CSV table of C-alpha atoms and ligand atoms in Angstrom, one decimal:
chain,number,residue,atom,x,y,z
C,237,MET,CA,-1.2,-14.4,-25.4
C,238,ARG,CA,-1.2,-14.2,-21.7
C,239,VAL,CA,-0.9,-17.5,-19.9
C,240,ARG,CA,-3.5,-17.1,-17.3
C,241,ILE,CA,-3.4,-19.8,-14.7
C,242,ASN,CA,-6.8,-21.0,-13.6
C,243,ARG,CA,-6.7,-20.0,-10.0
C,244,ARG,CA,-8.0,-23.2,-8.6
C,245,ASP,CA,-5.1,-25.2,-10.1
C,246,PHE,CA,-2.8,-24.4,-7.3
C,247,GLY,CA,-4.9,-26.3,-4.8
C,248,ARG,CA,-5.4,-29.2,-7.1
C,249,LEU,CA,-1.7,-29.3,-7.9
C,250,LEU,CA,-1.1,-29.9,-4.3
C,251,GLY,CA,-3.9,-32.5,-4.0
C,252,LEU,CA,-5.4,-30.2,-1.5
C,253,SER,CA,-8.3,-31.7,0.5
C,254,ALA,CA,-10.5,-30.4,3.2
C,255,SER,CA,-12.2,-31.3,6.4
C,256,ALA,CA,-15.8,-30.6,7.5
C,257,ALA,CA,-14.6,-30.1,11.1
C,258,THR,CA,-15.6,-26.9,12.9
C,259,LEU,CA,-17.7,-25.6,10.1
C,260,PRO,CA,-21.1,-24.1,10.7
C,261,ALA,CA,-24.0,-26.0,9.2
C,262,ALA,CA,-25.8,-24.5,6.2
C,263,GLY,CA,-28.0,-21.8,7.6
C,264,ALA,CA,-31.7,-21.8,7.1
C,265,PRO,CA,-32.8,-19.4,4.3
C,266,ASN,CA,-32.4,-15.9,5.6
C,267,PRO,CA,-35.5,-13.8,5.3
C,268,GLY,CA,-33.3,-10.8,4.5
C,269,ASN,CA,-34.2,-7.2,4.4
C,270,LYS,CA,-36.0,-7.2,1.0
C,271,MET,CA,-38.9,-8.8,-0.8
C,272,ALA,CA,-37.9,-11.5,-3.3
C,273,GLY,CA,-37.8,-9.9,-6.7
C,274,ASP,CA,-36.7,-6.5,-5.5
C,275,ARG,CA,-34.1,-5.4,-7.8
C,276,LYS,CA,-32.8,-2.3,-5.9
C,277,PHE,CA,-29.6,-2.2,-4.0
C,278,PRO,CA,-29.5,-0.8,-0.4
C,279,ALA,CA,-29.4,3.0,-0.1
C,280,GLY,CA,-25.9,4.3,0.0
C,281,PHE,CA,-24.5,1.3,-1.9
C,282,LEU,CA,-21.1,2.3,-3.3
C,283,TRP,CA,-20.8,2.0,-7.0
C,284,GLY,CA,-17.2,2.2,-8.2
C,285,THR,CA,-14.7,1.4,-10.9
C,286,ALA,CA,-11.1,0.1,-10.4
C,287,THR,CA,-7.8,0.5,-12.2
C,288,SER,CA,-4.1,-0.1,-11.4
C,289,ALA,CA,-1.1,2.1,-11.8
C,290,TYR,CA,1.0,0.2,-14.3
C,291,GLN,CA,-2.0,-0.6,-16.4
C,292,ILE,CA,-3.1,3.0,-17.0
C,293,GLU,CA,-0.6,5.6,-15.9
C,294,GLY,CA,2.2,5.5,-18.5
C,295,ALA,CA,4.8,8.2,-17.9
C,296,THR,CA,7.2,5.6,-16.6
C,297,GLY,CA,10.2,7.8,-16.8
C,298,GLU,CA,8.6,11.0,-15.3
C,299,ASP,CA,9.0,12.8,-12.0
C,300,GLY,CA,11.8,10.6,-10.7
C,301,ARG,CA,9.9,7.3,-10.8
C,302,GLY,CA,12.1,4.2,-10.4
C,303,LEU,CA,11.8,1.1,-12.4
C,304,SER,CA,9.3,-1.6,-11.5
C,305,ILE,CA,9.5,-5.3,-12.2
C,306,TRP,CA,6.9,-4.8,-14.9
C,307,ASP,CA,9.1,-2.3,-16.7
C,308,THR,CA,11.9,-4.8,-16.8
C,309,PHE,CA,9.7,-7.8,-17.7
C,310,SER,CA,7.7,-6.1,-20.4
C,311,ARG,CA,10.8,-4.8,-22.1
C,312,VAL,CA,11.7,-8.3,-23.1
C,313,LYS,CA,9.6,-8.4,-26.2
C,314,THR,CA,8.8,-12.1,-26.1
C,315,ASN,CA,7.3,-11.8,-22.6
C,316,THR,CA,4.2,-10.0,-23.7
C,317,TYR,CA,1.8,-9.8,-26.6
C,318,THR,CA,3.7,-8.4,-29.6
C,319,GLY,CA,6.1,-6.8,-27.1
C,320,ASN,CA,3.5,-4.4,-25.6
C,321,ASN,CA,4.6,-2.5,-22.4
C,322,GLY,CA,3.1,0.1,-20.1
C,323,ASP,CA,5.3,3.0,-21.1
C,324,VAL,CA,2.3,5.0,-22.4
C,325,ALA,CA,-0.7,2.8,-21.5
C,326,ASP,CA,-3.7,5.1,-21.2
C,327,ASP,CA,-1.4,8.1,-20.6
C,328,HIS,CA,-3.6,8.6,-17.5
C,329,PHE,CA,-0.7,10.4,-15.8
C,330,HIS,CA,-1.4,13.3,-18.1
C,331,ARG,CA,-5.1,12.7,-18.8
C,332,TYR,CA,-6.4,12.0,-15.3
C,333,ARG,CA,-8.7,15.1,-15.5
C,334,GLU,CA,-10.4,13.7,-18.5
C,335,ASP,CA,-10.7,10.3,-16.9
C,336,ILE,CA,-12.2,11.7,-13.8
C,337,ALA,CA,-14.7,13.7,-15.8
C,338,LEU,CA,-15.6,10.5,-17.6
C,339,MET,CA,-16.3,8.8,-14.2
C,340,HIS,CA,-18.2,11.8,-13.0
C,341,GLY,CA,-20.3,11.6,-16.2
C,342,LEU,CA,-21.2,8.0,-15.5
C,343,GLY,CA,-22.3,8.8,-12.0
C,344,ILE,CA,-19.5,6.8,-10.4
C,345,LYS,CA,-19.3,7.2,-6.6
C,346,ALA,CA,-16.0,5.6,-5.8
C,347,TYR,CA,-12.7,5.0,-7.5
C,348,GLN,CA,-10.2,2.3,-6.7
C,349,PHE,CA,-6.7,3.3,-8.0
C,350,SER,CA,-3.3,1.9,-7.1
C,351,VAL,CA,-0.1,3.8,-6.2
C,352,SER,CA,3.1,3.0,-8.1
C,353,TRP,CA,5.4,2.2,-5.2
C,354,SER,CA,8.4,3.1,-7.5
C,355,ARG,CA,7.1,6.6,-7.9
C,356,ILE,CA,7.3,7.1,-4.1
C,357,PHE,CA,10.4,5.0,-3.3
C,358,PRO,CA,12.4,4.7,-6.6
C,359,GLU,CA,14.6,2.1,-4.9
C,360,GLY,CA,11.8,0.5,-3.1
C,361,LYS,CA,13.0,1.8,0.3
C,362,GLY,CA,15.3,4.5,1.7
C,363,ALA,CA,14.8,8.0,0.4
C,364,VAL,CA,11.4,9.2,-0.6
C,365,ASN,CA,11.2,10.8,-4.1
C,366,PRO,CA,10.4,14.5,-3.4
C,367,CYS,CA,7.9,14.6,-6.4
C,368,GLY,CA,6.7,11.1,-5.7
C,369,TRP,CA,3.3,12.1,-4.4
C,370,ASP,CA,2.7,15.0,-6.7
C,371,PHE,CA,0.7,13.1,-9.3
C,372,TYR,CA,-1.5,11.4,-6.7
C,373,ASP,CA,-2.1,14.7,-4.9
C,374,ARG,CA,-3.3,16.3,-8.1
C,375,MET,CA,-5.4,13.3,-9.0
C,376,LEU,CA,-7.0,13.0,-5.6
C,377,ASP,CA,-7.8,16.7,-5.5
C,378,ALA,CA,-9.6,16.5,-8.9
C,379,LEU,CA,-11.4,13.3,-7.7
C,380,LEU,CA,-12.6,14.8,-4.5
C,381,ALA,CA,-13.7,18.0,-6.3
C,382,VAL,CA,-16.4,16.0,-8.1
C,383,GLY,CA,-17.3,14.0,-5.0
C,384,ILE,CA,-15.8,10.6,-6.0
C,385,GLU,CA,-14.5,8.6,-3.0
C,386,PRO,CA,-11.0,7.3,-3.4
C,387,PHE,CA,-10.0,3.7,-2.4
C,388,CYS,CA,-6.2,3.4,-2.5
C,389,THR,CA,-4.5,0.1,-3.3
C,390,LEU,CA,-0.9,0.1,-2.2
C,391,TYR,CA,0.3,-2.9,-4.2
C,392,HIS,CA,-1.0,-4.0,-7.6
C,393,TRP,CA,1.9,-6.2,-8.7
C,394,ASP,CA,4.5,-3.5,-9.7
C,395,LEU,CA,7.2,-4.1,-7.3
C,396,PRO,CA,10.2,-1.7,-7.4
C,397,GLN,CA,12.8,-3.5,-9.5
C,398,ALA,CA,15.5,-2.6,-6.9
C,399,LEU,CA,13.9,-5.0,-4.4
C,400,MET,CA,14.6,-7.9,-6.7
C,401,SER,CA,18.3,-7.8,-5.8
C,402,GLY,CA,17.1,-9.3,-2.5
C,403,GLY,CA,14.8,-11.8,-4.3
C,404,GLY,CA,11.6,-9.6,-4.2
C,405,TRP,CA,8.9,-11.3,-2.1
C,406,GLN,CA,11.3,-14.2,-1.6
C,407,SER,CA,12.7,-12.1,1.2
C,408,LEU,CA,11.0,-10.7,4.3
C,409,ASP,CA,13.0,-7.5,3.7
C,410,THR,CA,10.4,-6.8,1.0
C,411,ALA,CA,7.6,-7.2,3.5
C,412,LYS,CA,9.4,-4.7,5.8
C,413,ALA,CA,9.9,-2.3,2.9
C,414,PHE,CA,6.3,-2.6,2.0
C,415,SER,CA,5.3,-1.7,5.6
C,416,ASP,CA,7.5,1.4,5.5
C,417,TYR,CA,6.0,2.5,2.2
C,418,SER,CA,2.5,1.8,3.5
C,419,ALA,CA,3.2,4.0,6.6
C,420,ASN,CA,4.4,6.8,4.3
C,421,ALA,CA,1.3,6.5,2.2
C,422,ALA,CA,-1.0,6.5,5.2
C,423,LYS,CA,0.7,9.6,6.5
C,424,HIS,CA,0.6,11.4,3.2
C,425,LEU,CA,-2.9,10.4,1.9
C,426,SER,CA,-5.2,9.8,4.9
C,427,ASP,CA,-6.4,13.4,5.0
C,428,ARG,CA,-8.1,12.5,1.7
C,429,VAL,CA,-8.2,8.7,1.5
C,430,LYS,CA,-10.4,6.9,4.0
C,431,ASN,CA,-10.0,3.4,2.7
C,432,PHE,CA,-6.8,1.6,1.9
C,433,ILE,CA,-6.3,-1.8,0.3
C,434,THR,CA,-3.0,-3.4,1.1
C,435,ILE,CA,-2.5,-5.8,-1.8
C,436,SER,CA,-4.4,-6.9,-4.8
C,437,GLU,CA,-4.7,-10.6,-5.6
C,438,VAL,CA,-1.9,-12.3,-3.8
C,439,SER,CA,-2.4,-15.7,-5.5
C,440,THR,CA,-2.3,-14.3,-9.1
C,441,PHE,CA,1.0,-12.5,-8.8
C,442,VAL,CA,2.6,-15.1,-6.7
C,443,ASP,CA,1.7,-18.0,-8.9
C,444,ASP,CA,2.1,-16.2,-12.3
C,445,GLY,CA,5.2,-14.4,-11.2
C,446,TYR,CA,7.1,-16.9,-9.1
C,447,LEU,CA,5.8,-20.3,-10.0
C,448,TYR,CA,4.8,-20.3,-13.7
C,449,GLY,CA,7.0,-17.3,-14.7
C,450,SER,CA,4.4,-16.0,-17.0
C,451,ASP,CA,4.2,-12.6,-15.3
C,452,ALA,CA,6.8,-10.4,-13.7
C,453,PRO,CA,9.3,-11.1,-12.3
C,454,GLY,CA,9.2,-14.2,-14.5
C,455,LEU,CA,10.5,-16.8,-12.0
C,456,LYS,CA,9.9,-20.5,-11.9
C,457,LEU,CA,10.5,-21.5,-8.4
C,458,SER,CA,9.8,-24.8,-6.6
C,459,ASN,CA,6.5,-25.4,-4.7
C,460,ALA,CA,8.3,-24.9,-1.4
C,461,GLN,CA,9.8,-21.6,-2.5
C,462,VAL,CA,6.4,-20.4,-3.8
C,463,ALA,CA,4.6,-21.3,-0.6
C,464,GLN,CA,7.2,-19.2,1.2
C,465,VAL,CA,6.8,-16.3,-1.2
C,466,ALA,CA,3.0,-16.4,-0.6
C,467,HIS,CA,3.6,-16.4,3.2
C,468,ASN,CA,6.0,-13.5,3.0
C,469,VAL,CA,3.5,-11.5,1.0
C,470,LEU,CA,0.9,-12.1,3.7
C,471,VAL,CA,3.4,-11.0,6.4
C,472,GLY,CA,3.8,-7.8,4.3
C,473,HIS,CA,0.1,-7.4,4.1
C,474,GLY,CA,-0.3,-7.8,7.9
C,475,LEU,CA,2.5,-5.3,8.6
C,476,ALA,CA,1.0,-2.9,6.2
C,477,VAL,CA,-2.4,-3.1,7.9
C,478,ARG,CA,-0.6,-2.2,11.2
C,479,ALA,CA,1.4,0.5,9.5
C,480,VAL,CA,-1.7,2.1,8.0
C,481,ARG,CA,-3.5,2.0,11.4
C,482,ALA,CA,-0.5,3.5,13.2
C,483,ASN,CA,0.0,6.3,10.7
C,484,ALA,CA,-3.3,7.3,9.3
C,485,ARG,CA,-5.9,9.7,10.6
C,486,ALA,CA,-8.5,8.3,13.0
C,487,GLY,CA,-11.4,6.6,11.1
C,488,THR,CA,-9.2,5.3,8.2
C,489,LYS,CA,-10.1,1.8,7.2
C,490,VAL,CA,-7.9,-0.9,5.8
C,491,GLY,CA,-8.5,-4.2,4.0
C,492,ILE,CA,-7.3,-6.5,1.2
C,493,ALA,CA,-8.5,-7.3,-2.3
C,494,ASP,CA,-8.4,-11.1,-2.6
C,495,ASN,CA,-9.3,-13.2,-5.6
C,496,ALA,CA,-10.7,-15.9,-3.4
C,497,VAL,CA,-11.6,-19.1,-5.2
C,498,SER,CA,-15.4,-18.8,-5.7
C,499,THR,CA,-16.6,-22.2,-4.9
C,500,CYS,CA,-20.2,-22.8,-6.0
C,501,PRO,CA,-22.4,-25.9,-5.4
C,502,VAL,CA,-23.2,-27.6,-8.7
C,503,ILE,CA,-26.7,-28.1,-7.6
C,504,GLU,CA,-28.2,-26.1,-4.8
C,505,THR,CA,-29.0,-28.9,-2.4
C,506,ARG,CA,-27.9,-28.9,1.3
C,507,GLU,CA,-25.2,-31.5,0.7
C,508,HIS,CA,-23.6,-29.7,-2.2
C,509,ILE,CA,-23.9,-26.3,-0.5
C,510,ASP,CA,-22.2,-27.7,2.6
C,511,ALA,CA,-19.5,-29.2,0.4
C,512,ALA,CA,-18.9,-25.9,-1.4
C,513,ARG,CA,-18.5,-24.1,2.0
C,514,ILE,CA,-15.9,-26.6,3.1
C,515,ALA,CA,-14.2,-26.1,-0.3
C,516,TYR,CA,-14.3,-22.3,0.2
C,517,ARG,CA,-12.3,-22.6,3.4
C,518,GLU,CA,-9.8,-25.1,2.0
C,519,GLU,CA,-9.3,-23.8,-1.5
C,520,ASN,CA,-8.5,-20.4,0.0
C,521,ALA,CA,-6.3,-21.9,2.8
C,522,ARG,CA,-3.2,-20.2,1.5
C,523,VAL,CA,-4.6,-16.6,1.7
C,524,LEU,CA,-8.0,-15.6,2.9
C,525,THR,CA,-8.4,-18.4,5.5
C,526,VAL,CA,-5.1,-17.8,7.2
C,527,ILE,CA,-5.8,-14.1,7.2
C,528,GLN,CA,-9.2,-14.6,8.8
C,529,GLU,CA,-8.3,-17.5,11.1
C,530,GLY,CA,-4.6,-16.9,12.0
C,531,ARG,CA,-3.6,-20.4,11.0
C,532,TYR,CA,-3.0,-22.5,8.0
C,533,THR,CA,-5.5,-25.3,7.8
C,534,ASP,CA,-4.2,-28.8,8.7
C,535,HIS,CA,-5.1,-30.0,5.2
C,536,TYR,CA,-3.1,-27.2,3.6
C,537,LEU,CA,0.0,-28.0,5.6
C,538,LYS,CA,-0.4,-31.7,5.2
C,539,ALA,CA,-0.9,-31.4,1.4
C,540,LEU,CA,2.3,-29.4,1.2
C,541,GLY,CA,4.3,-31.7,3.5
C,542,ALA,CA,7.9,-30.7,3.2
C,543,ASP,CA,7.0,-27.8,0.9
C,544,ALA,CA,5.0,-26.1,3.6
C,545,PRO,CA,6.1,-22.5,4.4
C,546,LYS,CA,8.3,-21.9,7.5
C,547,PHE,CA,6.6,-19.5,9.9
C,548,THR,CA,6.5,-18.3,13.4
C,549,ALA,CA,3.5,-17.8,15.7
C,550,GLU,CA,4.2,-14.1,15.7
C,551,GLU,CA,4.0,-14.0,11.9
C,552,LEU,CA,0.6,-15.7,12.0
C,553,GLN,CA,-0.6,-13.0,14.3
C,554,VAL,CA,0.7,-10.3,12.0
C,555,ILE,CA,-1.0,-12.0,9.0
C,556,SER,CA,-4.3,-12.2,10.8
C,557,THR,CA,-4.4,-8.6,12.1
C,558,PRO,CA,-8.1,-7.8,11.9
C,559,LEU,CA,-9.3,-6.0,8.9
C,560,ASP,CA,-11.9,-3.3,8.6
C,561,PHE,CA,-13.2,-4.8,5.4
C,562,THR,CA,-12.6,-7.7,3.1
C,563,GLY,CA,-12.4,-7.1,-0.6
C,564,LEU,CA,-13.3,-10.0,-2.9
C,565,ASN,CA,-12.4,-10.0,-6.6
C,566,ILE,CA,-14.9,-12.2,-8.4
C,567,TYR,CA,-14.4,-13.5,-11.9
C,568,GLU,CA,-14.7,-17.3,-12.7
C,569,PRO,CA,-16.5,-19.9,-10.7
C,570,THR,CA,-15.2,-23.2,-9.3
C,571,TRP,CA,-17.9,-25.8,-9.3
C,572,VAL,CA,-18.0,-28.2,-6.4
C,573,ARG,CA,-20.0,-31.2,-5.4
C,574,ALA,CA,-20.3,-33.3,-2.3
C,575,SER,CA,-18.0,-36.3,-2.0
C,576,SER,CA,-18.3,-39.3,0.3
C,577,THR,CA,-14.5,-39.4,0.7
C,578,ALA,CA,-12.6,-36.9,2.8
C,579,PRO,CA,-12.5,-34.0,2.6
C,580,GLY,CA,-16.2,-34.1,1.7
C,581,TYR,CA,-16.0,-32.2,-1.6
C,582,GLU,CA,-14.6,-32.4,-5.1
C,583,VAL,CA,-14.0,-29.9,-7.8
C,584,VAL,CA,-16.0,-30.6,-10.9
C,585,ASP,CA,-14.2,-30.1,-14.1
C,586,MET,CA,-15.7,-27.9,-16.8
C,587,PRO,CA,-16.4,-29.4,-20.2
C,588,LYS,CA,-14.8,-28.0,-23.3
C,589,SER,CA,-18.1,-26.4,-24.2
C,590,TYR,CA,-18.3,-24.4,-21.0
C,591,PRO,CA,-19.0,-20.7,-21.8
C,592,ARG,CA,-16.1,-18.3,-21.5
C,593,MET,CA,-15.6,-14.6,-22.0
C,594,ALA,CA,-13.0,-13.3,-24.5
C,595,ALA,CA,-10.2,-13.8,-22.0
C,596,GLY,CA,-10.0,-17.6,-22.2
C,597,TRP,CA,-9.4,-18.1,-18.5
C,598,LEU,CA,-12.6,-16.3,-17.6
C,599,GLU,CA,-15.4,-18.9,-17.4
C,600,PHE,CA,-18.8,-17.4,-17.1
C,601,GLY,CA,-20.2,-18.1,-13.6
C,602,PRO,CA,-22.4,-15.4,-12.0
C,603,ASP,CA,-23.2,-17.8,-9.1
C,604,GLY,CA,-19.8,-17.0,-7.7
C,605,MET,CA,-21.0,-13.5,-7.0
C,606,TYR,CA,-23.6,-15.0,-4.6
C,607,TRP,CA,-21.6,-17.8,-3.0
C,608,SER,CA,-18.2,-16.2,-2.5
C,609,PRO,CA,-19.4,-13.3,-0.3
C,610,LYS,CA,-22.0,-15.5,1.4
C,611,PHE,CA,-19.5,-18.2,2.4
C,612,ALA,CA,-16.9,-15.6,3.5
C,613,HIS,CA,-19.5,-14.1,5.7
C,614,GLU,CA,-20.8,-17.4,7.1
C,615,LEU,CA,-17.4,-18.7,7.9
C,616,TRP,CA,-15.8,-15.5,9.3
C,617,LYS,CA,-18.7,-13.2,10.3
C,618,LEU,CA,-17.2,-10.4,8.2
C,619,LYS,CA,-18.4,-6.9,9.0
C,620,ASP,CA,-18.0,-5.2,5.6
C,621,ILE,CA,-17.4,-6.8,2.2
C,622,TYR,CA,-16.6,-4.9,-1.0
C,623,ILE,CA,-16.5,-6.5,-4.4
C,624,THR,CA,-13.1,-5.0,-5.3
C,625,GLU,CA,-13.1,-6.3,-8.9
C,626,ASN,CA,-15.5,-7.8,-11.3
C,627,GLY,CA,-15.6,-7.5,-15.1
C,628,ALA,CA,-14.9,-9.1,-18.4
C,629,ALA,CA,-13.0,-8.7,-21.6
C,630,SER,CA,-14.9,-8.6,-24.9
C,631,TRP,CA,-13.7,-8.5,-28.5
C,632,ASP,CA,-14.7,-4.9,-28.8
C,633,VAL,CA,-14.7,-3.4,-32.3
C,634,PRO,CA,-16.2,0.1,-32.9
C,635,THR,CA,-19.0,0.3,-35.5
C,636,SER,CA,-18.7,2.6,-38.5
C,637,THR,CA,-20.4,5.3,-36.3
C,638,GLY,CA,-17.8,4.7,-33.5
C,639,GLU,CA,-20.1,2.9,-31.0
C,640,VAL,CA,-18.9,-0.1,-29.1
C,641,LEU,CA,-21.9,-2.5,-28.7
C,642,ASP,CA,-20.5,-4.9,-26.1
C,643,THR,CA,-23.7,-6.8,-25.3
C,644,ASP,CA,-21.7,-9.8,-24.0
C,645,ARG,CA,-20.1,-7.6,-21.3
C,646,ILE,CA,-23.6,-6.3,-20.4
C,647,LEU,CA,-24.9,-9.9,-20.2
C,648,PHE,CA,-22.0,-10.7,-17.9
C,649,LEU,CA,-22.4,-7.6,-15.6
C,650,ARG,CA,-26.2,-7.9,-15.4
C,651,SER,CA,-25.9,-11.6,-14.5
C,652,TYR,CA,-23.2,-11.1,-11.8
C,653,LEU,CA,-25.0,-8.1,-10.3
C,654,THR,CA,-28.2,-10.1,-10.1
C,655,GLN,CA,-26.4,-12.7,-8.0
C,656,LEU,CA,-24.8,-10.0,-5.9
C,657,LEU,CA,-28.2,-8.7,-5.1
C,658,ARG,CA,-29.4,-12.1,-4.2
C,659,GLY,CA,-26.8,-12.3,-1.4
C,660,ILE,CA,-27.4,-8.7,-0.3
C,661,ASN,CA,-31.1,-9.5,0.0
C,662,GLU,CA,-30.1,-12.3,2.4
C,663,CYS,CA,-28.2,-9.9,4.5
C,664,VAL,CA,-24.7,-10.6,3.2
C,665,PRO,CA,-23.0,-7.3,4.1
C,666,VAL,CA,-21.6,-6.2,0.7
C,667,LYS,CA,-21.3,-2.4,0.9
C,668,GLY,CA,-20.0,-1.6,-2.6
C,669,TYR,CA,-18.9,-2.9,-6.0
C,670,PHE,CA,-15.9,-1.9,-8.1
C,671,LEU,CA,-16.2,-2.7,-11.8
C,672,TRP,CA,-13.0,-3.8,-13.5
C,673,THR,CA,-12.4,-1.6,-15.3
C,674,LEU,CA,-13.0,2.0,-16.1
C,675,MET,CA,-11.3,2.0,-19.5
C,676,ASP,CA,-9.3,-0.4,-21.7
C,677,ASN,CA,-5.8,-0.6,-20.4
C,678,TYR,CA,-2.5,-2.6,-20.4
C,679,GLU,CA,-3.7,-6.1,-19.7
C,680,TRP,CA,-0.3,-7.4,-18.5
C,681,THR,CA,1.1,-10.1,-20.8
C,682,ASP,CA,-1.9,-9.7,-23.1
C,683,GLY,CA,-0.8,-6.2,-23.7
C,684,TYR,CA,-3.4,-4.0,-25.4
C,685,ALA,CA,-5.1,-7.0,-27.2
C,686,MET,CA,-7.5,-7.7,-24.3
C,687,ARG,CA,-10.0,-5.0,-23.5
C,688,PHE,CA,-11.7,-5.0,-20.1
C,689,GLY,CA,-12.9,-1.5,-20.1
C,690,ILE,CA,-16.4,0.0,-20.1
C,691,THR,CA,-14.8,2.8,-22.0
C,692,TYR,CA,-13.0,2.1,-25.3
C,693,VAL,CA,-9.5,3.5,-25.7
C,694,ASP,CA,-8.1,4.2,-29.1
C,695,TYR,CA,-4.4,3.7,-28.3
C,696,LYS,CA,-3.3,5.7,-31.4
C,697,THR,CA,-5.2,8.8,-30.4
C,698,GLN,CA,-5.9,8.1,-26.7
C,699,LYS,CA,-9.6,9.0,-27.5
C,700,ARG,CA,-12.0,7.5,-24.9
C,701,THR,CA,-15.5,6.4,-26.0
C,702,VAL,CA,-18.0,5.1,-23.5
C,703,LYS,CA,-19.1,1.6,-24.6
C,704,LEU,CA,-22.7,0.3,-24.3
C,705,SER,CA,-21.7,-1.4,-21.1
C,706,GLY,CA,-20.7,2.0,-19.7
C,707,GLU,CA,-24.2,3.3,-20.5
C,708,PHE,CA,-25.6,0.2,-18.8
C,709,TYR,CA,-23.5,0.8,-15.7
C,710,LYS,CA,-24.5,4.5,-15.6
C,711,GLU,CA,-28.2,3.4,-15.6
C,712,VAL,CA,-27.6,0.9,-12.8
C,713,ILE,CA,-25.9,3.5,-10.7
C,714,ALA,CA,-28.6,6.1,-11.4
C,715,ARG,CA,-31.4,3.7,-10.4
C,716,ASN,CA,-29.3,2.0,-7.7
C,717,GLY,CA,-30.6,-1.2,-9.1
C,718,LEU,CA,-31.2,-3.4,-12.0
C,719,ALA,CA,-34.7,-2.3,-12.7
K,933,BGC,C1,-6.3,-8.1,-12.1
K,933,BGC,C2,-6.3,-7.0,-13.1
K,933,BGC,C3,-6.5,-7.6,-14.5
K,933,BGC,C4,-7.8,-8.3,-14.5
K,933,BGC,C5,-8.1,-8.9,-15.8
K,933,BGC,C6,-7.5,-9.0,-12.3
K,933,BGC,O1,-7.3,-10.2,-11.6
K,933,BGC,O2,-6.3,-7.6,-10.8
K,933,BGC,O3,-5.0,-6.3,-13.0
K,933,BGC,O4,-6.5,-6.6,-15.4
K,933,BGC,O5,-7.8,-9.4,-13.6
K,933,BGC,O6,-7.2,-9.9,-16.1
C-alpha cells in the first residue's frame, strides 16, 4: 500500500523550531458577519470538486502525449498496489462529457482539473504537440456550456519523463521549462480559464518523490538535495505566476494549492492558540511562509544548517511574487501546545487510538479547516483563500441494490465544513471549496484500492454511481449551507 508520509514529519526530522518574534498577538474574537449558529455560507460561495490529470484521464498513449514520470514509475509493478497504473484510470479522456453531466447534476459550480504537461510538451519543453490542447479545448467547452467554472492546475505531480534526464526538479532548467509551459497554457486557455493554480502540494511530491522514494520519480536523495529540490520547485512556481500574468488575458488570477501543515491548538486557550500560530509559520517555513514573506525563516535555515538550500535574493523575489489567491489543501491536523522552551510550541503526538479515515495517514481533524485558513489570514493578510482540496477515502462497497452508503465520508465532510463555516463567520476570506474528489480514481501508489470519490467507479465497466456523500454534497450546494 502507499507509503504516505505524515506531512509534519519533515519539520520534525529537521528538529525544526520556531520563534515568537514578529508575530501578531491572538486577535480578540471577531464579531464576524453572521450570527452564531448560522449554518449558511456567504452568497456566491464557490462549491467545487477537484481531480488531477494522471489520476483520471487514462489515454496515456493518445494524441501524441509524451511519457510522464508516473507512467515510468507505475510500470514497475512493485512500485504500486498490485502493479496498478493510470493507463486507463477513469477513462475520463473519452468520458469527460458524462463526468461533466455528473457534476452538473450535483449542482457543482466549479471544477479544478489539472493539465498533463506531457500532452502539451511531450518532451517537457521545445516543440508544442499540435493536438496537445485538443482534449482540454473539448472538455472546457463542455464545462462552460453547463456553466461550471474551470480552475486549471498546471502541475499535479506528472512531470514529463524527458525532464528527468536533467534531474527533474533537481535542476532549475525544469523551473524554466515549467515557466514556458505555463506561458503557453495561459495564452491558450485564458479566454476560458480565469483562475490558474501553478502547483499542487509541493511538500507531498518533493518528499515522497525525492526523499522517501515512495512516489515518482522514486529517488532517495539527501536532506540537502531535497531542500534544494523544494527550493527549485518554488522558483518554478514563482516564474509560472509571472508567466501566467504576462501571457493571460486581463483579469486572470493565479495562485497555488498548498497542503500547509494545519497546526491546531490542543486546547483553545490563548497560550495554545498563540503557540499554534507560531507553529503554523514555522512548520510551513519551507513552502507557504517563504512564498508569503520572501524569506526562509531563521529557524528553518538554522535547523537545516549545512543542508540549507542555496539561493539568491532574486530567487526569493521570484518565489514571493504576490498571488491573487492562496489555495489550502486541508486533510489531517497537527496538534500543538505551548511550550516554555523556545520556539514556544511543541507538536503533540497522536495516540494509537486516534481516529483515522480509511487512508491510514489521514487522521480525522476538522479543526484544521478552521485554524489553517485563520492563521494564514492572520499572519499574511490574505485577500482570497480557496480550500483547493479536502476529502477522505472510505472502504466503499456497493450494497446489493448498488448504493454506496459512505456515512463515514459524510461525517468527515460535515465536520470539516462546519469548521470552515466557523472561520468564514469570523471573516476569514474563504471564497470557495473544492471537494477531493469527484469520482474514485487512481490513488497513486495505492492504485485503485483507495477510493476518495463522492462517485463510485466500477473499474471493470467504468460505470459511475453517485454515493450517499455525493447526495449530501448536492444538498449542501443547493442550500448553500449545512442546514
Ligand atoms: C493529492 C491527491 C490525492 C489525495 C489523496 C492529495 O494530497 O493532491 O492527488 O489523491 O491527496 O491522497
